[in-house]
Amino acid sequence: DSLSGVPVNFTYDSSKYTSLGLDIVNEPAYKVTLNLSGNGSVLGAVEASDFVVYPDYSAVKGAGAQTLSLKVRILNSDLEGSVTATIEKDQRTVDVVFDTVEEKSFPVSIEVGTLSIADGYALNRITSAPAEVTLRGPSSEISQVSKVVAHLSMEGELSESKLAQVSLELQDAAGQPLDLKYTTLDNELVDVTVSVYRVAELPLEVNFINVPSYFDVESLKYELSQKTLRVSGPEKVISNLTSLSVGSFDLSTFSLEKDYQMQVALPNGIVSQENISSVTLSFDTTGMGQKSFHVNQIDIINVPANYQVEPSAKRLNNVVLVGPEEELEALSPGNIVAVINAEDIQVAVGQQNVPVQIQIPSNPHIFAIGTYTVQCEITSR
């Protein structure tokens, strides 16, 4: 009697080669026919699972291709002594390739072939998922691999981000493709995303801080060394932008003879298309001057009902004002007010140096530079 299609089990008794640091790299699949003899009443019920056919690994001493003899063993104890099994004569050997097997990870290198971006748009970046792949195979093959490449080409002009599945190619150090017989990748394909941004040229604007409420910022003659900036970003973000900020300028630090470097502050997701990170803010100070005044009027506002705030001094000396020279000359000290806003201080009983705001409500073209404080006595009512 015979039993055909019995698979060879290559992991059975595998410790004989794994103990040498070896693995089978050719992944053989082999089936044999068993010739059976013995008790006829038993033979009719035997199955392939009653036996194990496996290579004789005792001859394996190192890496390389080897032809190994096959053995057969009865697994079903009920058949022992009543059935004898032998492998068909011309099927008693199998070819197996051994080598030391290793795993190594490589980043995915994206090489772009045909790729065209539509007018008004810019390529942001190209990424792959996964960003790296792991190769498993014989050391002799893995050592030949220099990089893993995804060749990307897309038809037409892109005006939006696109995703493509791209097959991977193994290359040697010379950039030539490798056809490795036994090496496998954990991913044969990667998802490559081509991120495309909308391009816009937006005006640059500066934000002024510490500006008195009465002061007309437009009366300052200023300009930026670059009026617009070419940027790119996601369509939804770009479409909602009308300008870009170059940061905040503190008016109290103004100087008549000075230019200022301002950092371009791009919103999240917005990328500059120009190699510019800062611009120069300059003022036309023609006809402007500065002058010191003594301020006799000190007003205190927003004092909590259960406290009293009294300045220790009745006037503030050497307050520097900037504005048109003619208007400064005509300005009377009586038009200048020092204001203490109790909301801006931590009100507590005792003496405190508190900040003072200088205001010239009658003239929207003049402002104070520097910072000023007044010592105050704070008492509870």
PDB file of N, CA, C and O in Angstrom, residues 295-301 310-317 336-340 354 356 373-376:
ATOM      1  N   VAL A 295       6.408 115.911  35.039  1.00  0.00           N
ATOM      2  CA  VAL A 295       4.957 115.708  35.033  1.00  0.00           C
ATOM      3  C   VAL A 295       4.420 115.944  36.441  1.00  0.00           C
ATOM      4  O   VAL A 295       4.824 115.272  37.394  1.00  0.00           O
ATOM      5  N   ASN A 296       3.521 116.907  36.547  1.00  0.00           N
ATOM      6  CA  ASN A 296       2.996 117.292  37.860  1.00  0.00           C
ATOM      7  C   ASN A 296       1.678 116.609  38.198  1.00  0.00           C
ATOM      8  O   ASN A 296       1.264 116.604  39.359  1.00  0.00           O
ATOM      9  N   GLN A 297       1.009 116.063  37.192  1.00  0.00           N
ATOM     10  CA  GLN A 297      -0.301 115.461  37.442  1.00  0.00           C
ATOM     11  C   GLN A 297      -0.172 113.939  37.451  1.00  0.00           C
ATOM     12  O   GLN A 297       0.205 113.322  36.452  1.00  0.00           O
ATOM     13  N   ILE A 298      -0.458 113.329  38.592  1.00  0.00           N
ATOM     14  CA  ILE A 298      -0.427 111.872  38.734  1.00  0.00           C
ATOM     15  C   ILE A 298      -1.824 111.407  39.119  1.00  0.00           C
ATOM     16  O   ILE A 298      -2.318 111.727  40.209  1.00  0.00           O
ATOM     17  N   ASP A 299      -2.467 110.708  38.198  1.00  0.00           N
ATOM     18  CA  ASP A 299      -3.825 110.208  38.436  1.00  0.00           C
ATOM     19  C   ASP A 299      -3.771 108.726  38.798  1.00  0.00           C
ATOM     20  O   ASP A 299      -2.966 107.965  38.262  1.00  0.00           O
ATOM     21  N   ILE A 300      -4.649 108.329  39.734  1.00  0.00           N
ATOM     22  CA  ILE A 300      -4.748 106.926  40.135  1.00  0.00           C
ATOM     23  C   ILE A 300      -6.159 106.452  39.838  1.00  0.00           C
ATOM     24  O   ILE A 300      -7.137 107.065  40.291  1.00  0.00           O
ATOM     25  N   ILE A 301      -6.268 105.350  39.061  1.00  0.00           N
ATOM     26  CA  ILE A 301      -7.588 104.857  38.648  1.00  0.00           C
ATOM     27  C   ILE A 301      -7.752 103.398  39.088  1.00  0.00           C
ATOM     28  O   ILE A 301      -6.784 102.696  39.358  1.00  0.00           O
ATOM     29  N   GLU A 310      -1.638 106.353  47.660  1.00  0.00           N
ATOM     30  CA  GLU A 310      -1.107 107.720  47.607  1.00  0.00           C
ATOM     31  C   GLU A 310       0.341 107.697  47.121  1.00  0.00           C
ATOM     32  O   GLU A 310       1.182 106.998  47.685  1.00  0.00           O
ATOM     33  N   PRO A 311       0.640 108.435  46.015  1.00  0.00           N
ATOM     34  CA  PRO A 311       2.035 108.521  45.573  1.00  0.00           C
ATOM     35  C   PRO A 311       2.870 109.300  46.581  1.00  0.00           C
ATOM     36  O   PRO A 311       2.431 110.301  47.140  1.00  0.00           O
ATOM     37  N   SER A 312       4.111 108.801  46.818  1.00  0.00           N
ATOM     38  CA  SER A 312       4.994 109.474  47.769  1.00  0.00           C
ATOM     39  C   SER A 312       5.486 110.800  47.220  1.00  0.00           C
ATOM     40  O   SER A 312       5.731 111.749  47.969  1.00  0.00           O
ATOM     41  N   ALA A 313       5.667 110.872  45.879  1.00  0.00           N
ATOM     42  CA  ALA A 313       6.120 112.111  45.241  1.00  0.00           C
ATOM     43  C   ALA A 313       4.945 112.746  44.512  1.00  0.00           C
ATOM     44  O   ALA A 313       4.026 112.052  44.055  1.00  0.00           O
ATOM     45  N   LYS A 314       4.972 114.076  44.420  1.00  0.00           N
ATOM     46  CA  LYS A 314       3.876 114.788  43.772  1.00  0.00           C
ATOM     47  C   LYS A 314       4.135 115.049  42.303  1.00  0.00           C
ATOM     48  O   LYS A 314       3.259 115.532  41.588  1.00  0.00           O
ATOM     49  N   ARG A 315       5.368 114.723  41.841  1.00  0.00           N
ATOM     50  CA  ARG A 315       5.612 114.880  40.418  1.00  0.00           C
ATOM     51  C   ARG A 315       6.621 113.833  39.958  1.00  0.00           C
ATOM     52  O   ARG A 315       7.368 113.256  40.758  1.00  0.00           O
ATOM     53  N   LEU A 316       6.620 113.607  38.640  1.00  0.00           N
ATOM     54  CA  LEU A 316       7.499 112.630  38.000  1.00  0.00           C
ATOM     55  C   LEU A 316       8.492 113.393  37.141  1.00  0.00           C
ATOM     56  O   LEU A 316       8.100 114.157  36.253  1.00  0.00           O
ATOM     57  N   ASN A 317       9.783 113.215  37.411  1.00  0.00           N
ATOM     58  CA  ASN A 317      10.820 113.987  36.720  1.00  0.00           C
ATOM     59  C   ASN A 317      11.367 113.253  35.497  1.00  0.00           C
ATOM     60  O   ASN A 317      11.366 112.030  35.419  1.00  0.00           O
ATOM     61  N   ILE A 336       0.334 116.844  30.132  1.00  0.00           N
ATOM     62  CA  ILE A 336       0.887 115.494  30.317  1.00  0.00           C
ATOM     63  C   ILE A 336       0.351 114.918  31.629  1.00  0.00           C
ATOM     64  O   ILE A 336       0.351 115.578  32.666  1.00  0.00           O
ATOM     65  N   VAL A 337      -0.092 113.666  31.565  1.00  0.00           N
ATOM     66  CA  VAL A 337      -0.659 113.010  32.743  1.00  0.00           C
ATOM     67  C   VAL A 337       0.091 111.691  32.989  1.00  0.00           C
ATOM     68  O   VAL A 337       0.322 110.918  32.053  1.00  0.00           O
ATOM     69  N   ALA A 338       0.462 111.447  34.246  1.00  0.00           N
ATOM     70  CA  ALA A 338       0.997 110.143  34.657  1.00  0.00           C
ATOM     71  C   ALA A 338      -0.145 109.373  35.307  1.00  0.00           C
ATOM     72  O   ALA A 338      -0.764 109.862  36.258  1.00  0.00           O
ATOM     73  N   VAL A 339      -0.435 108.192  34.754  1.00  0.00           N
ATOM     74  CA  VAL A 339      -1.600 107.434  35.217  1.00  0.00           C
ATOM     75  C   VAL A 339      -1.130 106.134  35.861  1.00  0.00           C
ATOM     76  O   VAL A 339      -0.367 105.361  35.276  1.00  0.00           O
ATOM     77  N   ILE A 340      -1.605 105.914  37.101  1.00  0.00           N
ATOM     78  CA  ILE A 340      -1.381 104.642  37.790  1.00  0.00           C
ATOM     79  C   ILE A 340      -2.686 103.861  37.729  1.00  0.00           C
ATOM     80  O   ILE A 340      -3.712 104.327  38.230  1.00  0.00           O
ATOM     81  N   VAL A 354       5.208 101.292  41.763  1.00  0.00           N
ATOM     82  CA  VAL A 354       4.176 100.866  40.814  1.00  0.00           C
ATOM     83  C   VAL A 354       4.428 101.514  39.455  1.00  0.00           C
ATOM     84  O   VAL A 354       4.931 102.639  39.363  1.00  0.00           O
ATOM     85  N   VAL A 356       3.878 103.379  35.867  1.00  0.00           N
ATOM     86  CA  VAL A 356       3.123 104.573  35.492  1.00  0.00           C
ATOM     87  C   VAL A 356       3.014 104.637  33.971  1.00  0.00           C
ATOM     88  O   VAL A 356       3.987 104.398  33.256  1.00  0.00           O
ATOM     89  N   THR A 373       8.232 104.482  37.076  1.00  0.00           N
ATOM     90  CA  THR A 373       7.537 103.986  38.269  1.00  0.00           C
ATOM     91  C   THR A 373       7.464 105.102  39.304  1.00  0.00           C
ATOM     92  O   THR A 373       8.239 106.062  39.289  1.00  0.00           O
ATOM     93  N   VAL A 374       6.508 104.951  40.191  1.00  0.00           N
ATOM     94  CA  VAL A 374       6.324 105.902  41.305  1.00  0.00           C
ATOM     95  C   VAL A 374       6.149 105.082  42.578  1.00  0.00           C
ATOM     96  O   VAL A 374       5.415 104.079  42.572  1.00  0.00           O
ATOM     97  N   GLN A 375       6.806 105.520  43.661  1.00  0.00           N
ATOM     98  CA  GLN A 375       6.607 104.847  44.925  1.00  0.00           C
ATOM     99  C   GLN A 375       5.283 105.310  45.555  1.00  0.00           C
ATOM    100  O   GLN A 375       5.014 106.520  45.625  1.00  0.00           O
ATOM    101  N   CYS A 376       4.484 104.356  45.961  1.00  0.00           N
ATOM    102  CA  CYS A 376       3.170 104.672  46.528  1.00  0.00           C
ATOM    103  C   CYS A 376       3.026 104.040  47.911  1.00  0.00           C
ATOM    104  O   CYS A 376       3.593 102.986  48.194  1.00  0.00           O
TER     105      CYS A 376
END
